[in-house]
Amino acid sequence: MKVVKIAISVLLVVLLLAAAVAVVILFRTASVSYDIPETEQVRYDHIPHDEAIGRLSQAIQHQTVSYLDQQDIYLPEFESFIDFVRDTYPLIHEELELKIINGYTLFYKWEGTRPDLPAAMMQGHYDVVPVEPGTHDNWTHPPFEGVIDDGFVWGRGAIDDKSGIMSYLEAVTYLLERGFEPERTVYIALNHDEEIGGRQGARKVADYIIENNIDIAFLVDEGMPVAEKIMEGLEHPIAMIGVAEKGYLSLELEVNKEGGHSSMPPRENTIGTLSEAIIKLKQQPMEGRFTGLLRDTFEPLLPDLPFIYRMALSNLWLFGGVIEERLGYIPHTNAALRTTIAPTMFHAGIKENVLPQKANATINFRIHPNNNIREVLYYVQDTIDNEKIEVRVLDGAREPSPVSSTSSEAYLLTKQTIHEIFPDIPVAPAMFLAATDARHFTEVTDHLLRFRPIRARPDDSSRIHGTDERIAVDNYSEMIAFYIRFIENTTSGL
Ligand SMILES: [Zn+2]
């Protein structure tokens, strides 16, 4: 009898605990909310939409293509683009000071009425990636004609990043025509080699700023969009401001051994040893946690998510592990979660019946801001755990960027501008998964914000750097309005 009594008591306790857990889960799920602040929408009635679209179309027609091999770059197109900008925006060239940095990067200074204030800076790039050979015919409209059709402007650079820099120029012209004077000085950089690393453009601009002790309060660059349908079951778009970007590291792994004839193979050979090391790295990826910035990115999405996701994401104390596992399966969420590992090259062997004496592989890491280069190196050595494999750091390694504050004036004013131009759209900080020129400015300012007011649908990600890049005509008008408002908000009434 006593045993039965104890069993019943235990069962009751378990049931009570389970009920308590269920209550906590449901309470936390129900209390999810994200308030979009009540903001009055700001409209500009006199933006010359048709002319502006025509000018963007012309900008696309200049084939300012960047190639890694400098010899392939056709500089006359860059020169004609600069002439085009000068001819097309005469007011800017009367009122702003233009300095050409390193031959091709345009660096404007719009002097404020209070030059003692730290300056604002906006940048973008006018170089574009090439159209992959053999894919020209796949385009609905040729990539360098800037055809306006079906509500879009088509062509290489329509999204990345000619719409960005051209909308800056439209916004500044609009404001100049109305006699607007910024209080703080505004610097605008239109860089010419972002697509190949920015060492000749953005890097030189950053050096110029540092050498001349120019005080920059914040910098806005290309970056995250107003993304539509980023998750299944989620209808609401979300605007994301990139406050960090990942670091970069390529390692070469090499094994040397005695060769020999493949008729009497030893138990281990170079290809096998190196393959095992790569498999170990793939099977034990670096840790990724659903915390900090990634969690902040999801926060505004919670109220709109289907119940099951909402429940899981608002009860991380219980479901955190499951969520991390799920996010790890999807390439773009996995990239936001952790330092990623991508073997990109493998070389070994010269003949079918000869054991190779040497095998080497290159592995590319994109380093999450939670990690650094030293930790990645330690992780690689520790995981492969094989002294016969030599590990070398290749050129171009860089640490992840610092994470810009989301409580800074620059962030809050960017957020406010988004609400004013894109009403009813939540805003979240996020990590930019690719690289931008902003990374050259970490010594210039702590406040680097990577955002473009571009409405991106899921299929747009294949258009950027791919086929049929295009931007909606209506969206381009929103971009111009955004930058007009952004300059007003961040440079006046200080
Ligand atoms: Zn770009």
PDB file of N, CA and C and ligand atoms in Angstrom, residues 125 160-161 194-195 222, ligand 1:
ATOM      1  N   HIS A 125      28.786  51.968 -53.848  1.00  0.00           N
ATOM      2  CA  HIS A 125      29.803  51.737 -54.883  1.00  0.00           C
ATOM      3  C   HIS A 125      29.170  51.684 -56.266  1.00  0.00           C
ATOM      4  N   ASP A 160      22.562  46.203 -56.822  1.00  0.00           N
ATOM      5  CA  ASP A 160      23.886  46.260 -56.167  1.00  0.00           C
ATOM      6  C   ASP A 160      24.874  47.004 -57.036  1.00  0.00           C
ATOM      7  N   ASP A 161      25.120  48.266 -56.891  1.00  0.00           N
ATOM      8  CA  ASP A 161      24.583  49.168 -55.894  1.00  0.00           C
ATOM      9  C   ASP A 161      24.287  50.504 -56.567  1.00  0.00           C
ATOM     10  N   GLU A 194      34.443  48.103 -54.763  1.00  0.00           N
ATOM     11  CA  GLU A 194      33.890  47.321 -53.647  1.00  0.00           C
ATOM     12  C   GLU A 194      33.857  45.833 -53.973  1.00  0.00           C
ATOM     13  N   GLU A 195      33.507  45.527 -55.218  1.00  0.00           N
ATOM     14  CA  GLU A 195      33.300  44.118 -55.584  1.00  0.00           C
ATOM     15  C   GLU A 195      34.603  43.304 -55.583  1.00  0.00           C
ATOM     16  N   GLU A 222      25.620  50.290 -48.110  1.00  0.00           N
ATOM     17  CA  GLU A 222      24.711  49.262 -48.615  1.00  0.00           C
ATOM     18  C   GLU A 222      24.616  48.158 -47.562  1.00  0.00           C
TER      19      GLU A 222
HETATM   20 ZN    ZN B   1      27.394  45.879 -53.301  1.00  0.00          ZN
END
